[in-house]
Short mmCIF file of C-alpha atoms in Angstrom, two decimals:
data_model
loop_
_atom_site.label_atom_id
_atom_site.label_comp_id
_atom_site.label_asym_id
_atom_site.label_seq_id
_atom_site.Cartn_x
_atom_site.Cartn_y
_atom_site.Cartn_z
CA MET A 3 0.17 -0.38 0.30
CA THR A 4 1.38 3.08 -1.20
CA GLU A 5 2.17 6.23 1.40
CA HIS A 6 -1.08 8.19 0.12
CA TYR A 7 -3.33 5.59 1.13
CA PHE A 8 -2.48 5.42 5.12
CA ASN A 9 -2.69 9.64 4.83
CA ALA A 10 -5.78 9.53 3.58
CA LEU A 11 -6.61 6.52 5.96
CA GLU A 12 -5.51 8.53 8.48
CA TYR A 13 -6.66 12.16 7.56
CA LYS A 14 -10.68 9.45 7.90
CA ILE A 15 -9.99 8.13 11.30
CA ASP A 16 -9.20 11.75 12.88
CA ARG A 17 -11.74 13.14 11.37
CA LEU A 18 -14.14 9.88 12.85
CA LEU A 19 -12.67 10.34 16.25
CA GLU A 20 -13.59 14.39 15.38
CA HIS A 21 -17.07 13.42 14.92
CA CYS A 22 -17.43 10.93 17.41
CA ALA A 23 -16.11 13.66 20.36
CA ARG A 24 -18.38 16.68 18.70
CA LEU A 25 -21.63 13.85 19.29
CA GLU A 26 -20.56 12.84 22.78
CA GLN A 27 -20.51 16.55 23.62
CA GLU A 28 -23.32 17.13 22.29
CA ASN A 29 -24.68 14.17 23.90
CA LYS A 30 -24.06 15.19 26.96
CA GLN A 31 -25.26 18.56 27.01
CA LEU A 32 -28.46 16.57 25.76
CA ARG A 33 -28.59 14.49 28.62
CA GLU A 34 -27.99 17.51 31.28
CA ARG A 35 -30.97 19.53 29.22
CA GLU A 36 -33.12 16.67 30.15
CA GLN A 37 -32.54 16.44 32.82
CA HIS A 38 -32.75 20.32 33.81
CA LEU A 39 -36.53 19.72 32.03
CA LYS A 40 -37.48 16.80 34.08
CA GLU A 41 -36.68 19.33 36.69
CA GLU A 42 -38.36 22.20 35.87
CA ARG A 43 -42.15 19.66 35.49
CA ALA A 44 -41.15 17.92 38.51
CA GLN A 45 -41.15 21.90 40.26
CA LEU A 46 -44.42 22.93 37.45
CA ILE A 47 -46.65 19.18 39.09
CA GLN A 48 -46.35 20.56 42.54
CA LEU A 49 -46.91 24.23 41.90
CA ASN A 50 -49.97 23.08 40.03
CA GLU A 51 -50.86 20.50 42.71
CA GLN A 52 -50.37 23.34 45.30
CA THR A 53 -52.98 26.07 43.28
CA GLN A 54 -55.78 23.14 42.87
CA SER A 55 -54.87 22.28 46.47
CA LYS A 56 -55.82 26.14 47.26
CA ILE A 57 -58.45 26.04 44.43
CA THR A 58 -60.58 23.81 46.69
CA ALA A 59 -60.29 24.74 49.63
CA MET A 60 -61.26 28.21 47.90
CA ILE A 61 -64.64 26.31 46.97
CA GLN A 62 -65.33 25.34 50.07
CA ARG A 63 -64.86 28.43 51.85
CA LEU A 64 -67.59 30.34 49.43
CA LYS A 65 -69.56 27.08 49.94
CA ASN A 66 -69.68 27.44 53.31
CA LEU A 67 -70.19 31.34 53.16
CA GLU A 68 -73.29 30.71 50.52
CA GLN A 69 -74.53 28.18 53.51
CA ASN A 70 -74.48 30.68 55.89
CA ALA A 71 -76.19 33.59 54.61
#
């Protein structure tokens, strides 16, 4: 095999390694983003549950006021 063939092969391998490194970095960023979104979702669910509870309590108080009036 010629030196030119090995140089071309080496070049292609280097490009593949660089591409793999970029994909690994992108994958890491996507996993971090996913984790952040999961945490944000959990907070929003908790806030929604608290809000529902407060609304239910307010409705009950209004019903009680209406019955006492």
